[in-house]
mmCIF file of C-alpha atoms in Angstrom:
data_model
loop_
_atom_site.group_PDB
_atom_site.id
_atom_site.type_symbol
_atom_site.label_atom_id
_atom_site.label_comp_id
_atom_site.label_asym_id
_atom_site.label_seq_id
_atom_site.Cartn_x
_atom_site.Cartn_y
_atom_site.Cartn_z
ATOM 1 C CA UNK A 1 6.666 14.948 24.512
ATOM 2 C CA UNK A 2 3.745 13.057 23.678
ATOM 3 C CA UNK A 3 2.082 12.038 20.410
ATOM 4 C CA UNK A 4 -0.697 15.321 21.356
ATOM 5 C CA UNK A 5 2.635 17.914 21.634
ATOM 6 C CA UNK A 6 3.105 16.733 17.992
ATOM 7 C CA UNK A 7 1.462 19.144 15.396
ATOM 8 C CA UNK A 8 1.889 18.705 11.910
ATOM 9 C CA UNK A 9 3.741 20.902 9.686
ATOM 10 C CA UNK A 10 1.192 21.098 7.028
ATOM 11 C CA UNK A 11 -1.987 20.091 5.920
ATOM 12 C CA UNK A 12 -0.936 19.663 2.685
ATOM 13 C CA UNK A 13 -2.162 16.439 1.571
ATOM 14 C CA UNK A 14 0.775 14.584 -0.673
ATOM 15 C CA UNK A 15 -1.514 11.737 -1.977
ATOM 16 C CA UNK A 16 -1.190 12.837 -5.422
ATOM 17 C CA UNK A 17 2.689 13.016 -5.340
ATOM 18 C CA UNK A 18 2.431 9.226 -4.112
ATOM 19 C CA UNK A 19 0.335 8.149 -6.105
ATOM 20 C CA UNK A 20 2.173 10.072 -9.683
ATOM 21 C CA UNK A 21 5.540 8.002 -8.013
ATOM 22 C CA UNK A 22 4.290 4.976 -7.691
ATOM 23 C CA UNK A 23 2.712 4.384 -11.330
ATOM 24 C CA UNK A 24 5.660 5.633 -12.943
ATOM 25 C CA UNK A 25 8.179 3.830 -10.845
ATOM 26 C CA UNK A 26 6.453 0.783 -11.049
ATOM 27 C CA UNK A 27 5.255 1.311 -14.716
ATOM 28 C CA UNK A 28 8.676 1.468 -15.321
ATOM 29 C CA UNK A 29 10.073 -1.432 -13.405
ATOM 30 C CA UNK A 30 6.917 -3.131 -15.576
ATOM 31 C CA UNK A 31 7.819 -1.514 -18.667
ATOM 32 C CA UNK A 32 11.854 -3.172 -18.229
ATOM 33 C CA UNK A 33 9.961 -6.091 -17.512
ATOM 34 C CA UNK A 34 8.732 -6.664 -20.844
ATOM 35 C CA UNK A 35 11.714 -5.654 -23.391
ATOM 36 C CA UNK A 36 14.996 -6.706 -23.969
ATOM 37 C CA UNK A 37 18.401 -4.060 -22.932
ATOM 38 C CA UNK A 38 18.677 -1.776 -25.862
ATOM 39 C CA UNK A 39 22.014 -2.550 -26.827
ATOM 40 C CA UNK A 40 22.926 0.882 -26.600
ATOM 41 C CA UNK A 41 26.478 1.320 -26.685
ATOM 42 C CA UNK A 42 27.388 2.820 -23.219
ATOM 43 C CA UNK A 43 30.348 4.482 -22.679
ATOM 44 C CA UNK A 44 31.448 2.085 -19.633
ATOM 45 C CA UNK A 45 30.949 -1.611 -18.745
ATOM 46 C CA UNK A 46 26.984 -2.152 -18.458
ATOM 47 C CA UNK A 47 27.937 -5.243 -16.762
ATOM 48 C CA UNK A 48 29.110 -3.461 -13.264
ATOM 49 C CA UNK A 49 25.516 -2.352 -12.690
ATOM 50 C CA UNK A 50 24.135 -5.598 -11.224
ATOM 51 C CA UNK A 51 26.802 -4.920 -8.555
ATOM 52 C CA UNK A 52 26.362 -1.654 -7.876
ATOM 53 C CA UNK A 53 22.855 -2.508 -7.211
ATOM 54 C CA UNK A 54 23.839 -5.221 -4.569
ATOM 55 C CA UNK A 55 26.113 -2.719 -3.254
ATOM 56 C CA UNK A 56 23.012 -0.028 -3.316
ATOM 57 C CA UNK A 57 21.002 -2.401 -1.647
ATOM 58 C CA UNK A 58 23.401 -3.058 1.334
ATOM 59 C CA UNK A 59 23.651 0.057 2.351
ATOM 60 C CA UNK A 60 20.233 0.878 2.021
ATOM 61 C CA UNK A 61 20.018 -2.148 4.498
ATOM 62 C CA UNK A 62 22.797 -0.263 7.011
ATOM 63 C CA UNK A 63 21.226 2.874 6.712
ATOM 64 C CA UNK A 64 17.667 1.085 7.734
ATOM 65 C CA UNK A 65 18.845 -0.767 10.881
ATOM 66 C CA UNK A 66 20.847 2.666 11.821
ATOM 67 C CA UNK A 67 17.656 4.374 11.555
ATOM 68 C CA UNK A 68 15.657 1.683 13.508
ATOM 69 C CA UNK A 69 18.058 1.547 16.101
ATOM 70 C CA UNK A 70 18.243 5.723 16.472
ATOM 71 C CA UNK A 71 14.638 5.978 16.639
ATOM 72 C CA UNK A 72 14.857 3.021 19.504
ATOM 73 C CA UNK A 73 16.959 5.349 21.058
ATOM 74 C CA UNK A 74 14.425 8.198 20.937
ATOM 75 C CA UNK A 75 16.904 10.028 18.633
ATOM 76 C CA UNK A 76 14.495 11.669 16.297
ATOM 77 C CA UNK A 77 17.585 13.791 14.179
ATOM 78 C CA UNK A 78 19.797 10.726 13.380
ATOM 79 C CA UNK A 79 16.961 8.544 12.242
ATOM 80 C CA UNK A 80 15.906 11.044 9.803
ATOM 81 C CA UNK A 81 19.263 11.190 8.399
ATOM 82 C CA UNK A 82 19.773 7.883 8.352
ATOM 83 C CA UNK A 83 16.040 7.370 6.302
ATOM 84 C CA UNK A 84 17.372 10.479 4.314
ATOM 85 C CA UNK A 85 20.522 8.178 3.232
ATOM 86 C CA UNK A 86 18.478 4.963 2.800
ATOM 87 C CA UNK A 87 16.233 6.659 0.840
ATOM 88 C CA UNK A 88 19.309 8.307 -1.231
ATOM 89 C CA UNK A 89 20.736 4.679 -1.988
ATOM 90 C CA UNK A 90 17.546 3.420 -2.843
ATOM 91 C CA UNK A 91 16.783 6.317 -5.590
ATOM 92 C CA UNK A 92 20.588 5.518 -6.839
ATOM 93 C CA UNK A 93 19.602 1.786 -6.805
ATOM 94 C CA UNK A 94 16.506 2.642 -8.777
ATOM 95 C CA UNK A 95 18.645 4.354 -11.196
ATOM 96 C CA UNK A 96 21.460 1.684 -11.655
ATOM 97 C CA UNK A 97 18.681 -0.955 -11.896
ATOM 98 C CA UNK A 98 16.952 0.816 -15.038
ATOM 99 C CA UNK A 99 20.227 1.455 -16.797
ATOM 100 C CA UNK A 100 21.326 -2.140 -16.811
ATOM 101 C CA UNK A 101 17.787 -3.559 -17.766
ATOM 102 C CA UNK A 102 18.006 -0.577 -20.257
ATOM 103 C CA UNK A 103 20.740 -1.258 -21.639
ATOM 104 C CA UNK A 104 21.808 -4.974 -21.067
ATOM 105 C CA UNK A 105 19.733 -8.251 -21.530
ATOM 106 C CA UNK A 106 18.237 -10.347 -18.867
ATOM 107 C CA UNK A 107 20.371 -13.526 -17.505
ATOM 108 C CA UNK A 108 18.658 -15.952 -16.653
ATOM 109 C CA UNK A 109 19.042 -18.164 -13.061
ATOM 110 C CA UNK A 110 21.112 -21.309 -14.455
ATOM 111 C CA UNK A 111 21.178 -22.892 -11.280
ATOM 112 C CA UNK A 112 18.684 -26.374 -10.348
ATOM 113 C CA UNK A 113 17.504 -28.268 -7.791
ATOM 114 C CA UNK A 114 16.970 -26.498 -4.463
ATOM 115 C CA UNK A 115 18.948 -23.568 -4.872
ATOM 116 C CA UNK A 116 16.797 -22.929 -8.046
ATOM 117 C CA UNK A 117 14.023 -23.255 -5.560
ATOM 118 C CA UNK A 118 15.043 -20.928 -3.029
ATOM 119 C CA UNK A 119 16.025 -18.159 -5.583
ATOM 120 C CA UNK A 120 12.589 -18.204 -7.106
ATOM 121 C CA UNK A 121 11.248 -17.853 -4.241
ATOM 122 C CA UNK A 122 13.153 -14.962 -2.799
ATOM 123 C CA UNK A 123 12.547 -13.419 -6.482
ATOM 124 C CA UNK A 124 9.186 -14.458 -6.147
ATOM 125 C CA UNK A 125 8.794 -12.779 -3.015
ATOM 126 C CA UNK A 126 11.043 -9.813 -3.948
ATOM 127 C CA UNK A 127 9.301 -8.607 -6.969
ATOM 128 C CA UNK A 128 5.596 -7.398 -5.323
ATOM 129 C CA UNK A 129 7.282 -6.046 -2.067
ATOM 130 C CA UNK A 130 9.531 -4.029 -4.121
ATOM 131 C CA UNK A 131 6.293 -2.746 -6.005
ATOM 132 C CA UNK A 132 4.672 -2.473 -2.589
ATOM 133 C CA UNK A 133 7.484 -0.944 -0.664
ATOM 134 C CA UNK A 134 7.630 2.236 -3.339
ATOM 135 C CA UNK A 135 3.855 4.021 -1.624
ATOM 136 C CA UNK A 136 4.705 2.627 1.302
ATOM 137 C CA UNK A 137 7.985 4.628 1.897
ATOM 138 C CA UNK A 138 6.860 7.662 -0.118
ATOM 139 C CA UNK A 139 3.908 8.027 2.895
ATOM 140 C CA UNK A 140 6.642 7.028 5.597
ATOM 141 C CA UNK A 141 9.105 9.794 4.775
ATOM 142 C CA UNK A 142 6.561 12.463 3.792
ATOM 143 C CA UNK A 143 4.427 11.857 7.810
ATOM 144 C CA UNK A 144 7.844 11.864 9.260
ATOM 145 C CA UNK A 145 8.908 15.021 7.411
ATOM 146 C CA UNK A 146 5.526 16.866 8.161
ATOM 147 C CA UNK A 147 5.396 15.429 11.666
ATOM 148 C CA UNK A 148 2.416 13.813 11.151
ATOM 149 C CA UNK A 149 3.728 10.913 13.599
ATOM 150 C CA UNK A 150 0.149 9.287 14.595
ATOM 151 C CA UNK A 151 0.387 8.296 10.672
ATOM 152 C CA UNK A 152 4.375 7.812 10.293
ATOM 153 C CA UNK A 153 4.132 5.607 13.482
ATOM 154 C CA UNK A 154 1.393 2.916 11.808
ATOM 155 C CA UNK A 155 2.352 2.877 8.546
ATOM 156 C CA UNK A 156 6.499 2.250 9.718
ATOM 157 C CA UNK A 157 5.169 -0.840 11.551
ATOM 158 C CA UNK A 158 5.398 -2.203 7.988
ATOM 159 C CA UNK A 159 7.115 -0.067 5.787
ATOM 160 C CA UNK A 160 10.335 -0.846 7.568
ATOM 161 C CA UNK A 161 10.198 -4.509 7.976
ATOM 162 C CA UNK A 162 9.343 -4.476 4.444
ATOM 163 C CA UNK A 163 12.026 -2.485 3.156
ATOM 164 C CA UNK A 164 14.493 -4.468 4.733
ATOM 165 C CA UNK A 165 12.892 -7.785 3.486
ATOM 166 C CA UNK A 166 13.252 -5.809 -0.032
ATOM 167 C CA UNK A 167 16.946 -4.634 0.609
ATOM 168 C CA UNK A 168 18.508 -8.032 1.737
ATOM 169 C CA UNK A 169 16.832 -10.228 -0.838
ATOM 170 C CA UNK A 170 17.702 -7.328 -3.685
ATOM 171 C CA UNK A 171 21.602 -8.351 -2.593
ATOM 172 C CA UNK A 172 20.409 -12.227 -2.006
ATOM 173 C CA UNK A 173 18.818 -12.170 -5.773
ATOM 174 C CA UNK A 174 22.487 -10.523 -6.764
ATOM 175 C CA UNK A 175 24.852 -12.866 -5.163
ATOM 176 C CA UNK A 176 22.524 -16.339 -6.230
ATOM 177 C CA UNK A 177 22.403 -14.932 -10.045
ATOM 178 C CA UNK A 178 26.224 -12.987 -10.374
ATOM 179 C CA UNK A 179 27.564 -16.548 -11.254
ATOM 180 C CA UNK A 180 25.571 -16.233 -14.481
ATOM 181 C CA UNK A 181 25.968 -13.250 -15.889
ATOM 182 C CA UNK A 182 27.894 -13.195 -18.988
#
């Protein structure tokens, strides 16, 4: 069946839904950015977050080459679930990641020389493509779902390269800075 067979679902136009995602995810990330953890007393130990994330993150990574290789194999119904479960570790990374900036202070990188090179620039790297990733995979899954695949199809060209750059340096970051947390 080719791209013509394919007729979209609706003609809904989601822009606004993007666009209302994006500011407040990112405002948010921004926001964390910017203040010091609470010191809110949590009811478990804050400290288990940073791994969670990595842990997130890795499987968000899976999930991504599982759907990459499904959709290689013209297998339409396992790629979406496997976007459906990166996207579900993702929004569970999101969540993790504001609770410990919420309620824990930043550590900072105590390592030098060229390892303190390399991790700033992976973080350096990381920090706009994770900004950049957020419209990027809201448009991706909402095409896909509304078979809009003329759109799905250019916008996954980088959406997914870029989510995976996001994914493995999100565990990278994790692993180069877990020495130093306190």
């Amino acid at each position: 069946m080719g791209n013509a067979d394919y007729v979209p679902k609706t003609n809904k136009n989601y822009t606004w839904i993007v666009v209302t995602l994006t500011i407040v995810i990112n405002g948010l990330i921004a926001l964390l950015f910017f203040m010091d953890g609470l010191g809110a007393e949590a009811s478990f130990d804050v400290t288990i977050l940073p791994m969670m994330n990595a842990i997130y993150n890795s499987f968000t990574t899976v999930f991504l080459l599982a759907a990459l290789y499904a959709i290689i194999k013209r297998n339409v119904k396992v790629h979406r679930r496997f976007i459906y479960a990166a996207l579900s570790t993702t929004t569970l990374f999101l969540v993790t990641y504001v609770a410990h900036h919420l309620l824990a202070d930043s550590t900072p990188y105590g390592g030098e020389g060229i390892m303190a090179g390399i991790y700033y620039f992976i973080l350096l790297t990381h920090i706009p493509l994770a900004a950049i990733i957020v419209p990027l995979v809201l448009f991706s899954v909402i095409w896909g779902m509304t078979n809009q695949v003329t759109k799905h199809k250019k916008i996954v060209r980088w959406t997914m390269p870029l989510w995976l750059y996001v994914s493995i340096t999100g565990v990278l970051i994790y692993i180069m800075i877990s020495p130093y947390y306190g």
